[in-house]
Structure formats: C-alpha cells, structure tokens
Amino acid sequence: MRINLKTAGLLAVASTLATTHLSAQTVNEVSPFAPESEYRTWSIGVNLGLVNQSNLIGFRRNFNKLEHNLGYAIYVKRQVLPGLGIQAEYFGGKVAGSNSNNSNTFETSIPWSAALSAHVTLANINWRHHQGIIKPYLNAGIGAMAFEPTATIGGTNTTQETRTEAFIPVGAGLKFAVSPDINIDLGYRLNAVNSPVVDGLSRRGQKDLFSYTHIGVEFAIGDKTKPSLANSNPVAGMRREYQAQYDELAAVKSALEAQQAENKKLSAEFAQLSSDLADDDGDGVANKFDKCPDTPEKTKVDGAGCPLPEAKAPVVQQVVVTEADRRVVDEAIQNLEFDTGKSTIRATSHASLNKVAALLIEKNFSLKLAGHTDNTGSLQTNLRLSKSRAEAVKAYLVSKGANPSRIEATGYGPNQPIATNATAEGRQQNRRVEFTLY
C-alpha cells in the first residue's frame, strides 16, 4: 500500500481536531418538534481510506490483481431532517492494479473530484437515547472527476491526458456519536465513472468502477449549546417529554391525595375535640381544663377558668428584636424541612423550632409565618400547600406553649418567588416558609 505525505498529514489534522473537540460541553435539550433554528444543521468531515478496484456487485475488471492505495476526502454537510442531509464532497487519491503475472499494470491518479450527495440515516440503533449512538447510513449522488491513467501493456507504457468525467458515488456505513459534536465514520463507497478508460484500457460498453473504504471524523459546527440535528433522536425526545409530563401529573396527584388524607385526619381530630371539650358553665374554658367549674355567668376568667382579678391599665412594652433573636429564627428557617408534597414537618427540624417557641414564650414576640412554593403544579394546589405548611409550623409552636394569638400563618403559593423557577436550584429556593418577628 502506498501512502503519500499529503494524505498522512490530513490524518494528523483529523486526530488533532478530534482531541480538541472531545472536551465536555453542556448541550441544551429541545422538544422533539422544535423548529430547525433550535438545532445545529451544518457539519464538516474528513476521512482517509483504501482505494482499489474491488466491488461488492461482481462486475468484471480488466486487471484481476488488486493494489491498495490511500485516498482522502473532505466534505460539508447540511442536515435538512434528522434522517436526511445534503453533502458536498471533495475526493482525491490513486487507483492501480495489475494482472496475475504483473506483465500488464495501470496506475491512475485522481487529483480531484467533487460530488453532491444525499446522505440518509437509516436509524438510531438505541431508541432510548435522546442523542443517537450508532447510526447506519446510505448515500448516493453525482459529481465530476478528473483522472490521468497510465498503463503498461505488454511492455508498452502509455499515459493519457487528464480527463474529466461524470461519476456516481454510492455508499453505506456506520457513524458512532462519541460526543454531542463528533461522529466517527466507517464507510464503504463504490464510484461508477462514466468512462471505460479509468484503468487505461477501453472496452466498448463497459464503465469502470473503483471502491473507497474509509474511516473519518465528522464535526458539528455552530452554537455548541444546541444539539446536532444529525444526532437527534425524535422518538427518544418524545419519550422524554411525555415522561416529564407524566411525572408532573403524578406529583400533583400524589400531593392531592396526601392533602385529602390530611384533611380527613384533621376532620376526625376536630370531631373528637368537639366531643371532649364541652363547656358546662359557659365561661369559655373546657371542663377538661376548667379548674374553677360553676363560675357565675359572664364572669371574666383566665385560661384555667378561674375569675380574673381587677384589670389594671396595660403596660405597653416596647418590642426589641435582637440579632441573637434573628439568628434563632434564621436557624429555624435553614433547618425547616417537610415531607415531599406534604405539610408534615420532619423530625430534624424540631430542635430549631423548639428554640423559636421558647423565644416567643420568653419575650412575648409576635410572629408572621409566610409559606411559599415553586410554580410546579396548579396554582390552587400550591396555595393550599403553602398555607397548610405555614399552619403546620404554627401548630407545632403552639404545641410547645407559644401564644396562638400572636402567630399569623399565611400561604402565598408561587406568587412571591425569590429565584427563577426555570432551574431545580431556583425552585428549591422558592419552596420556603419565612419567619418575621415583631
């Protein structure tokens, strides 16, 4: 096999480009029916391979002994559909052969050829991947080829002038997507030239053929944040989109079911409390907690149901919230966690909430609780979930002795975001309960 410096240099350049482009990139995902402007549609490629007179269809050759020479090609491709591209290619090389005893030989240089071909991707082998991994393809086209044949027949050497003829390239191969930008290309192409003298011999009615078996690399060009249309897999894209919609609906359904179960539980608890906390003397304190039953009607009583002493003028105290108080509240906010899609406070949050309850009891502060969510799910569901989470925090603080009349719980749903809802990190920041001391 003969290899010249020009084609060997092309191989070195291709290897360098492949190493340069294999760096990690972040490629945005797009919907399966996104417009063409959301994709990269242009690519360039370079390949090297073996040129000889073999063919897969059994056509007769004038020289039955093959010689393998190096060929090279450079092309630009415009992808018009995920499975169809239009490719403009430059090819050069040399084809040669001889008979079994080497008495007759030929060598034909191909300084250049140019062809326009349709490139058809047959399938993405793995349908579960959004970006195709292994892709068989076919291509066919038409072009013009310059060639200069030199033949030695019976010891007589003849060199013909350079000719330019039409030719038809037809090929098949496999492309392997090694990154969002790069495909490795293994291919075979049969070139049918509209001339009988490519091998230096002319036989009436016969057109010469030669093949090109190659390996190369193809680079997608353009905005690297966009996926390549040639690598896209519409089936996997639809599956991914439908799965995301299903997961979103399943999360909403789960939240609704959890809320309905919570409502039933609260209704049962309320019915039980109504039964247990009857007030026989009508002083506003349930018999269970009334230490002074039979209080005369309209007597003002304290929390234990006993008559209050004469009211004195209230002493107005100035409320001062210190930095230490704010740190207690900030710690509670940072540690506050709920079960997913529920208003149940996790046990890991109790310690910091206990400190807030102690602070409210000690300094008689008032507290506003504001529940917020991200925009996942319906507005009605998010408003209800944010309200119930704020109420859950209030109920916990009251259970630890805080005055319920000094705690206000409000839900705002997704209406007051502090970060973008377009990212998972932003949505996490928006799911919160804010504490305000005053």
Short mmCIF file of C-alpha atoms in Angstrom, two decimals:
data_model
loop_
_atom_site.label_atom_id
_atom_site.label_comp_id
_atom_site.label_asym_id
_atom_site.label_seq_id
_atom_site.Cartn_x
_atom_site.Cartn_y
_atom_site.Cartn_z
CA MET A 1 0.00 0.00 0.00
CA ARG A 2 1.30 3.46 -0.95
CA ILE A 3 0.80 6.46 1.35
CA ASN A 4 1.83 9.99 0.38
CA LEU A 5 2.66 12.82 2.76
CA LYS A 6 -0.38 14.90 1.79
CA THR A 7 -2.93 12.32 2.92
CA ALA A 8 -0.93 11.33 6.01
CA GLY A 9 -0.97 14.99 7.02
CA LEU A 10 -4.76 15.05 6.73
CA LEU A 11 -4.96 12.14 9.16
CA ALA A 12 -2.80 14.00 11.68
CA VAL A 13 -5.04 17.09 11.40
CA ALA A 14 -8.17 14.96 11.91
CA SER A 15 -6.67 13.37 15.04
CA THR A 16 -5.78 16.80 16.46
CA LEU A 17 -9.28 18.14 15.79
CA ALA A 18 -10.86 15.10 17.44
CA THR A 19 -8.74 15.55 20.57
CA THR A 20 -9.63 19.26 20.70
CA HIS A 21 -13.38 18.73 20.36
CA LEU A 22 -13.76 15.85 22.81
CA SER A 23 -13.94 18.26 25.77
CA ALA A 24 -17.15 18.18 27.81
CA GLN A 25 -19.92 20.52 26.71
CA THR A 26 -23.33 21.38 28.04
CA VAL A 27 -25.97 20.88 25.35
CA ASN A 28 -29.49 22.17 25.89
CA GLU A 29 -32.31 19.73 25.31
CA VAL A 30 -35.10 20.74 22.96
CA SER A 31 -38.56 19.35 22.29
CA PRO A 32 -38.85 16.68 19.56
CA PHE A 33 -40.82 19.02 17.27
CA ALA A 34 -38.71 22.13 17.86
CA PRO A 35 -38.01 24.34 14.82
CA GLU A 36 -34.81 23.85 12.85
CA SER A 37 -33.34 27.01 14.39
CA GLU A 38 -33.04 25.15 17.74
CA TYR A 39 -30.51 22.71 16.22
CA ARG A 40 -27.10 22.80 14.61
CA THR A 41 -27.58 21.75 10.98
CA TRP A 42 -24.08 22.14 9.48
CA SER A 43 -21.16 19.76 9.82
CA ILE A 44 -17.76 19.18 8.25
CA GLY A 45 -15.89 15.91 7.87
CA VAL A 46 -12.59 14.45 6.80
CA ASN A 47 -11.71 10.82 6.12
CA LEU A 48 -8.91 8.57 4.87
CA GLY A 49 -9.10 5.09 3.38
CA LEU A 50 -8.13 2.49 0.84
CA VAL A 51 -8.81 2.87 -2.89
CA ASN A 52 -8.85 -0.21 -5.15
CA GLN A 53 -10.77 -1.88 -7.98
CA SER A 54 -12.75 -4.24 -5.76
CA ASN A 55 -16.52 -4.03 -5.74
CA LEU A 56 -19.35 -5.79 -3.93
CA ILE A 57 -21.50 -6.40 -7.03
CA GLY A 58 -19.16 -8.66 -9.01
CA PHE A 59 -18.54 -6.50 -12.07
CA ARG A 60 -15.66 -7.63 -14.29
CA ARG A 61 -12.27 -5.90 -14.01
CA ASN A 62 -9.61 -5.57 -16.72
CA PHE A 63 -6.87 -6.19 -14.11
CA ASN A 64 -7.53 -9.02 -11.67
CA LYS A 65 -4.78 -8.27 -9.12
CA LEU A 66 -5.66 -5.52 -6.66
CA GLU A 67 -3.36 -2.80 -5.39
CA HIS A 68 -4.37 -0.73 -2.38
CA ASN A 69 -3.69 3.00 -2.37
CA LEU A 70 -4.57 5.77 0.04
CA GLY A 71 -7.46 8.11 -0.70
CA TYR A 72 -8.83 11.08 1.18
CA ALA A 73 -11.98 13.18 1.25
CA ILE A 74 -13.27 16.39 2.80
CA TYR A 75 -16.94 17.31 2.89
CA VAL A 76 -19.50 19.83 4.15
CA LYS A 77 -22.99 18.61 5.04
CA ARG A 78 -26.29 20.43 5.59
CA GLN A 79 -28.80 18.42 7.64
CA VAL A 80 -32.38 19.12 6.49
CA LEU A 81 -34.08 16.39 8.58
CA PRO A 82 -32.86 14.10 11.41
CA GLY A 83 -32.52 11.35 8.80
CA LEU A 84 -31.57 13.31 5.66
CA GLY A 85 -28.61 15.53 4.80
CA ILE A 86 -27.16 17.06 1.63
CA GLN A 87 -23.38 16.60 1.35
CA ALA A 88 -20.84 18.35 -0.89
CA GLU A 89 -17.56 16.38 -1.05
CA TYR A 90 -14.04 16.69 -2.44
CA PHE A 91 -12.19 13.39 -3.04
CA GLY A 92 -8.67 12.61 -4.24
CA GLY A 93 -6.33 9.65 -4.42
CA LYS A 94 -4.97 6.99 -6.70
CA VAL A 95 -6.28 3.67 -8.09
CA ALA A 96 -4.00 0.95 -9.51
CA GLY A 97 -3.90 -2.72 -10.45
CA SER A 98 -2.18 -5.42 -12.46
CA ASN A 99 -2.70 -8.89 -13.88
CA SER A 100 -1.53 -12.02 -12.06
CA ASN A 101 1.99 -12.05 -13.56
CA ASN A 102 2.43 -8.26 -13.41
CA SER A 103 3.02 -8.05 -17.19
CA ASN A 104 0.17 -5.55 -17.51
CA THR A 105 -0.27 -2.78 -14.96
CA PHE A 106 -2.00 0.55 -14.60
CA GLU A 107 -1.94 3.49 -12.21
CA THR A 108 -4.48 6.31 -12.39
CA SER A 109 -4.14 9.44 -10.28
CA ILE A 110 -7.29 11.31 -9.25
CA PRO A 111 -6.15 14.85 -8.45
CA TRP A 112 -9.69 15.89 -7.58
CA SER A 113 -13.35 15.06 -7.73
CA ALA A 114 -16.41 16.93 -6.49
CA ALA A 115 -19.82 15.40 -5.82
CA LEU A 116 -23.18 16.37 -4.32
CA SER A 117 -24.87 13.51 -2.46
CA ALA A 118 -27.96 12.73 -0.42
CA HIS A 119 -26.99 11.28 2.97
CA VAL A 120 -29.75 9.11 4.53
CA THR A 121 -29.55 7.96 8.16
CA LEU A 122 -31.44 4.66 8.38
CA ALA A 123 -31.97 4.50 12.17
CA ASN A 124 -30.62 5.39 15.57
CA ILE A 125 -29.74 1.97 16.98
CA ASN A 126 -30.60 2.80 20.62
CA TRP A 127 -34.07 4.40 20.70
CA ARG A 128 -33.83 5.17 24.44
CA HIS A 129 -31.04 7.75 23.98
CA HIS A 130 -32.01 11.29 23.03
CA GLN A 131 -28.75 11.57 21.09
CA GLY A 132 -28.22 8.68 18.62
CA ILE A 133 -25.20 6.46 19.40
CA ILE A 134 -24.79 4.13 16.37
CA LYS A 135 -26.32 5.17 13.05
CA PRO A 136 -26.17 3.17 9.81
CA TYR A 137 -26.46 5.27 6.69
CA LEU A 138 -26.65 5.23 2.88
CA ASN A 139 -25.56 7.92 0.47
CA ALA A 140 -25.74 8.43 -3.27
CA GLY A 141 -25.05 11.35 -5.54
CA ILE A 142 -23.48 12.63 -8.72
CA GLY A 143 -20.34 14.60 -9.48
CA ALA A 144 -17.36 15.25 -11.72
CA MET A 145 -13.95 13.54 -11.50
CA ALA A 146 -10.58 14.37 -13.02
CA PHE A 147 -8.24 11.42 -13.67
CA GLU A 148 -4.98 10.70 -15.51
CA PRO A 149 -4.44 6.99 -16.41
CA THR A 150 -1.03 5.43 -17.05
CA ALA A 151 -0.96 1.84 -18.33
CA THR A 152 1.80 -0.64 -19.19
CA ILE A 153 0.52 -3.29 -21.62
CA GLY A 154 2.95 -5.87 -22.97
CA GLY A 155 5.91 -3.68 -22.03
CA THR A 156 4.47 -0.59 -23.73
CA ASN A 157 3.88 2.36 -21.43
CA THR A 158 1.08 4.82 -22.29
CA THR A 159 -0.01 7.91 -20.40
CA GLN A 160 -3.24 9.59 -21.37
CA GLU A 161 -4.11 13.22 -20.87
CA THR A 162 -6.07 14.24 -17.79
CA ARG A 163 -9.78 13.74 -18.39
CA THR A 164 -12.83 14.96 -16.51
CA GLU A 165 -15.92 12.74 -16.49
CA ALA A 166 -19.15 12.43 -14.56
CA PHE A 167 -19.32 9.76 -11.84
CA ILE A 168 -21.87 8.37 -9.40
CA PRO A 169 -20.78 7.66 -5.80
CA VAL A 170 -22.97 5.16 -3.89
CA GLY A 171 -22.07 4.14 -0.35
CA ALA A 172 -23.05 2.80 3.06
CA GLY A 173 -21.56 2.87 6.52
CA LEU A 174 -21.89 3.42 10.25
CA LYS A 175 -21.47 6.56 12.30
CA PHE A 176 -20.67 6.46 16.00
CA ALA A 177 -21.55 9.52 18.12
CA VAL A 178 -18.65 9.84 20.58
CA SER A 179 -19.81 13.28 21.82
CA PRO A 180 -22.57 15.81 21.00
CA ASP A 181 -20.16 17.36 18.46
CA ILE A 182 -18.33 14.41 16.94
CA ASN A 183 -19.15 11.29 14.90
CA ILE A 184 -16.65 8.61 13.94
CA ASP A 185 -17.42 7.48 10.36
CA LEU A 186 -16.75 3.97 8.98
CA GLY A 187 -17.87 3.68 5.36
CA TYR A 188 -17.66 1.98 2.00
CA ARG A 189 -18.31 3.72 -1.33
CA LEU A 190 -18.48 2.45 -4.88
CA ASN A 191 -17.66 5.00 -7.58
CA ALA A 192 -19.09 4.40 -11.04
CA VAL A 193 -17.26 6.59 -13.60
CA ASN A 194 -18.86 7.46 -16.94
CA SER A 195 -15.75 6.29 -18.79
CA PRO A 196 -14.17 2.95 -19.80
CA VAL A 197 -10.57 4.25 -19.62
CA VAL A 198 -10.06 4.90 -15.89
CA ASP A 199 -7.71 1.87 -15.93
CA GLY A 200 -6.08 2.90 -19.21
CA LEU A 201 -7.92 0.27 -21.29
CA SER A 202 -11.02 0.95 -23.33
CA ARG A 203 -13.73 -1.67 -23.78
CA ARG A 204 -16.87 -0.71 -25.61
CA GLY A 205 -20.00 -0.62 -23.44
CA GLN A 206 -18.08 -1.04 -20.18
CA LYS A 207 -17.82 1.65 -17.47
CA ASP A 208 -15.06 1.48 -14.87
CA LEU A 209 -15.67 1.09 -11.13
CA PHE A 210 -13.47 1.51 -8.10
CA SER A 211 -14.14 1.46 -4.35
CA TYR A 212 -13.12 3.61 -1.40
CA THR A 213 -13.22 2.10 2.12
CA HIS A 214 -12.61 4.77 4.73
CA ILE A 215 -12.55 5.88 8.34
CA GLY A 216 -13.04 9.50 9.31
CA VAL A 217 -14.42 12.01 11.73
CA GLU A 218 -17.33 14.46 11.39
CA PHE A 219 -17.72 17.65 13.44
CA ALA A 220 -20.96 19.54 14.04
CA ILE A 221 -20.37 23.29 13.75
CA GLY A 222 -22.30 26.24 15.14
CA ASP A 223 -23.63 27.13 18.60
CA LYS A 224 -22.36 24.40 20.93
CA THR A 225 -25.29 24.83 23.33
CA LYS A 226 -27.61 23.49 20.60
CA PRO A 227 -27.87 19.76 19.78
CA SER A 228 -26.90 18.49 16.36
CA LEU A 229 -29.88 17.66 14.14
CA ALA A 230 -27.92 14.75 12.64
CA ASN A 231 -27.54 13.15 16.09
CA SER A 232 -31.08 13.83 17.32
CA ASN A 233 -33.50 11.02 18.07
CA PRO A 234 -37.14 12.20 17.79
CA VAL A 235 -38.55 9.02 19.34
CA ALA A 236 -36.40 9.35 22.46
CA GLY A 237 -37.23 13.08 22.59
CA MET A 238 -40.98 12.37 22.63
CA ARG A 239 -40.48 9.70 25.27
CA ARG A 240 -38.53 12.11 27.47
CA GLU A 241 -41.14 14.87 27.07
CA TYR A 242 -44.09 12.57 27.81
CA GLN A 243 -42.28 11.11 30.81
CA ALA A 244 -41.72 14.60 32.24
CA GLN A 245 -45.42 15.44 31.80
CA TYR A 246 -46.40 12.14 33.41
CA ASP A 247 -44.08 12.74 36.37
CA GLU A 248 -45.52 16.22 36.85
CA LEU A 249 -49.10 14.93 36.84
CA ALA A 250 -48.13 12.07 39.17
CA ALA A 251 -46.60 14.57 41.63
CA VAL A 252 -49.76 16.71 41.59
CA LYS A 253 -51.92 13.60 42.09
CA SER A 254 -49.73 12.48 44.99
CA ALA A 255 -49.94 15.93 46.61
CA LEU A 256 -53.73 15.98 46.24
CA GLU A 257 -54.08 12.53 47.74
CA ALA A 258 -51.82 13.49 50.63
CA GLN A 259 -53.84 16.66 51.24
CA GLN A 260 -57.13 14.75 51.16
CA ALA A 261 -55.78 12.24 53.68
CA GLU A 262 -54.56 15.09 55.88
CA ASN A 263 -57.97 16.79 55.68
CA LYS A 264 -59.75 13.58 56.72
CA LYS A 265 -57.39 13.18 59.64
CA LEU A 266 -57.92 16.77 60.78
CA SER A 267 -61.70 16.39 60.46
CA ALA A 268 -61.65 13.30 62.66
CA GLU A 269 -59.45 15.03 65.24
CA PHE A 270 -61.73 18.08 65.26
CA ALA A 271 -64.80 15.92 65.82
CA GLN A 272 -63.08 14.20 68.73
CA LEU A 273 -62.01 17.51 70.26
CA SER A 274 -65.54 18.90 69.96
CA SER A 275 -66.81 15.91 71.87
CA ASP A 276 -64.14 16.05 74.57
CA LEU A 277 -64.02 19.81 75.15
CA ALA A 278 -67.58 20.65 76.26
CA ASP A 279 -68.05 23.81 78.42
CA ASP A 280 -70.83 23.34 81.03
CA ASP A 281 -70.52 26.73 82.80
CA GLY A 282 -70.15 28.67 79.55
CA ASP A 283 -67.01 30.54 80.65
CA GLY A 284 -65.08 29.62 77.53
CA VAL A 285 -62.82 27.05 79.23
CA ALA A 286 -63.48 23.37 78.54
CA ASN A 287 -64.43 21.24 81.51
CA LYS A 288 -61.30 19.18 80.98
CA PHE A 289 -59.11 22.19 81.75
CA ASP A 290 -61.51 24.22 83.97
CA LYS A 291 -60.03 24.46 87.50
CA CYS A 292 -62.95 26.59 88.67
CA PRO A 293 -66.13 24.87 87.40
CA ASP A 294 -69.52 26.53 88.16
CA THR A 295 -68.16 30.05 87.55
CA PRO A 296 -71.07 32.56 87.57
CA GLU A 297 -72.30 33.58 84.14
CA LYS A 298 -70.47 36.46 82.41
CA THR A 299 -67.55 36.28 84.84
CA LYS A 300 -64.25 37.01 83.18
CA VAL A 301 -61.91 34.10 83.72
CA ASP A 302 -58.29 33.24 83.00
CA GLY A 303 -57.01 30.29 80.98
CA ALA A 304 -57.72 27.92 83.86
CA GLY A 305 -61.37 29.02 84.12
CA CYS A 306 -60.91 30.96 87.37
CA PRO A 307 -62.13 34.57 87.88
CA LEU A 308 -59.66 37.25 86.86
CA PRO A 309 -58.53 39.97 89.32
CA GLU A 310 -59.45 43.55 88.59
CA ALA A 311 -58.00 44.67 85.33
CA LYS A 312 -55.16 47.13 85.55
CA ALA A 313 -54.07 49.52 82.91
CA PRO A 314 -51.97 47.59 80.47
CA VAL A 315 -48.28 48.30 80.45
CA VAL A 316 -47.09 48.83 76.91
CA GLN A 317 -43.73 47.22 76.42
CA GLN A 318 -41.51 48.08 73.54
CA VAL A 319 -40.65 45.04 71.46
CA VAL A 320 -36.92 44.84 70.67
CA VAL A 321 -35.75 42.11 68.32
CA THR A 322 -32.01 41.50 68.80
CA GLU A 323 -29.50 39.95 66.41
CA ALA A 324 -29.43 36.86 68.62
CA ASP A 325 -33.22 36.56 68.23
CA ARG A 326 -32.88 36.82 64.44
CA ARG A 327 -30.20 34.11 64.43
CA VAL A 328 -32.58 31.76 66.24
CA VAL A 329 -35.22 32.40 63.58
CA ASP A 330 -32.72 32.14 60.70
CA GLU A 331 -31.54 28.78 62.03
CA ALA A 332 -35.12 27.52 62.13
CA ILE A 333 -35.69 28.66 58.52
CA GLN A 334 -32.50 26.92 57.32
CA ASN A 335 -33.36 23.65 59.10
CA LEU A 336 -37.07 23.57 58.25
CA GLU A 337 -37.94 20.53 56.11
CA PHE A 338 -41.25 18.92 55.15
CA ASP A 339 -42.09 15.54 53.69
CA THR A 340 -42.23 15.80 49.89
CA GLY A 341 -45.56 17.26 48.72
CA LYS A 342 -46.87 17.33 52.32
CA SER A 343 -47.15 19.70 55.28
CA THR A 344 -45.66 17.18 57.73
CA ILE A 345 -42.60 18.67 59.49
CA ARG A 346 -39.61 16.34 59.61
CA ALA A 347 -38.11 15.48 62.99
CA THR A 348 -34.78 17.07 62.01
CA SER A 349 -36.48 20.49 62.19
CA HIS A 350 -37.88 20.13 65.73
CA ALA A 351 -34.80 21.25 67.66
CA SER A 352 -34.54 24.66 65.94
CA LEU A 353 -38.35 25.17 66.10
CA ASN A 354 -38.23 24.47 69.86
CA LYS A 355 -35.81 27.39 70.22
CA VAL A 356 -38.23 29.68 68.34
CA ALA A 357 -41.11 28.56 70.61
CA ALA A 358 -39.01 29.28 73.70
CA LEU A 359 -38.14 32.73 72.30
CA LEU A 360 -41.82 33.57 71.68
CA ILE A 361 -42.76 32.49 75.23
CA GLU A 362 -39.85 34.29 76.87
CA LYS A 363 -40.13 37.62 75.08
CA ASN A 364 -43.81 37.57 74.12
CA PHE A 365 -42.96 38.27 70.45
CA SER A 366 -45.44 38.13 67.62
CA LEU A 367 -44.55 36.01 64.61
CA LYS A 368 -45.71 36.02 61.00
CA LEU A 369 -45.29 32.78 59.02
CA ALA A 370 -45.41 33.07 55.22
CA GLY A 371 -45.49 29.83 53.18
CA HIS A 372 -44.20 29.84 49.59
CA THR A 373 -43.86 27.21 46.81
CA ASP A 374 -42.36 26.98 43.32
CA ASN A 375 -44.62 27.01 40.23
CA THR A 376 -44.70 23.20 39.78
CA GLY A 377 -48.34 22.06 39.69
CA SER A 378 -51.55 24.12 39.71
CA LEU A 379 -51.91 27.48 41.44
CA GLN A 380 -54.73 26.18 43.65
CA THR A 381 -52.66 23.21 44.85
CA ASN A 382 -49.63 25.41 45.60
CA LEU A 383 -51.70 27.99 47.52
CA ARG A 384 -53.23 25.23 49.63
CA LEU A 385 -49.86 23.52 50.24
CA SER A 386 -48.11 26.78 51.24
CA LYS A 387 -50.97 27.67 53.64
CA SER A 388 -51.01 24.22 55.23
CA ARG A 389 -47.23 24.26 55.76
CA ALA A 390 -47.36 27.66 57.46
CA GLU A 391 -50.27 26.40 59.62
CA ALA A 392 -48.26 23.25 60.47
CA VAL A 393 -45.38 25.38 61.80
CA LYS A 394 -47.84 27.48 63.84
CA ALA A 395 -49.46 24.34 65.27
CA TYR A 396 -46.08 22.98 66.30
CA LEU A 397 -45.04 26.22 68.04
CA VAL A 398 -48.40 26.39 69.84
CA SER A 399 -47.94 22.77 70.96
CA LYS A 400 -44.72 23.90 72.63
CA GLY A 401 -46.51 26.66 74.58
CA ALA A 402 -46.43 29.65 72.19
CA ASN A 403 -49.44 32.01 72.25
CA PRO A 404 -51.57 31.20 69.14
CA SER A 405 -52.99 34.72 69.07
CA ARG A 406 -49.52 36.09 68.40
CA ILE A 407 -48.79 33.82 65.43
CA GLU A 408 -50.13 34.57 61.96
CA ALA A 409 -49.89 31.90 59.23
CA THR A 410 -50.38 32.83 55.56
CA GLY A 411 -49.81 30.96 52.28
CA TYR A 412 -48.74 32.75 49.08
CA GLY A 413 -48.17 29.74 46.81
CA PRO A 414 -45.85 30.56 43.87
CA ASN A 415 -46.77 34.27 43.75
CA GLN A 416 -43.67 35.68 45.54
CA PRO A 417 -40.60 33.85 44.11
CA ILE A 418 -37.11 34.86 45.22
CA ALA A 419 -35.36 32.96 42.41
CA THR A 420 -36.09 31.66 38.93
CA ASN A 421 -38.38 28.66 38.57
CA ALA A 422 -36.57 27.62 35.37
CA THR A 423 -33.89 25.65 37.30
CA ALA A 424 -34.02 22.99 40.04
CA GLU A 425 -31.85 25.20 42.29
CA GLY A 426 -34.20 28.17 41.84
CA ARG A 427 -37.28 26.07 42.56
CA GLN A 428 -35.61 24.74 45.74
CA GLN A 429 -35.07 28.33 46.96
CA ASN A 430 -38.70 29.24 46.24
CA ARG A 431 -40.04 26.35 48.39
CA ARG A 432 -39.76 28.01 51.83
CA VAL A 433 -41.53 29.29 54.97
CA GLU A 434 -40.45 32.80 56.03
CA PHE A 435 -40.43 33.85 59.74
CA THR A 436 -40.91 37.52 60.68
CA LEU A 437 -40.57 38.58 64.35
CA TYR A 438 -42.20 41.79 65.57
#
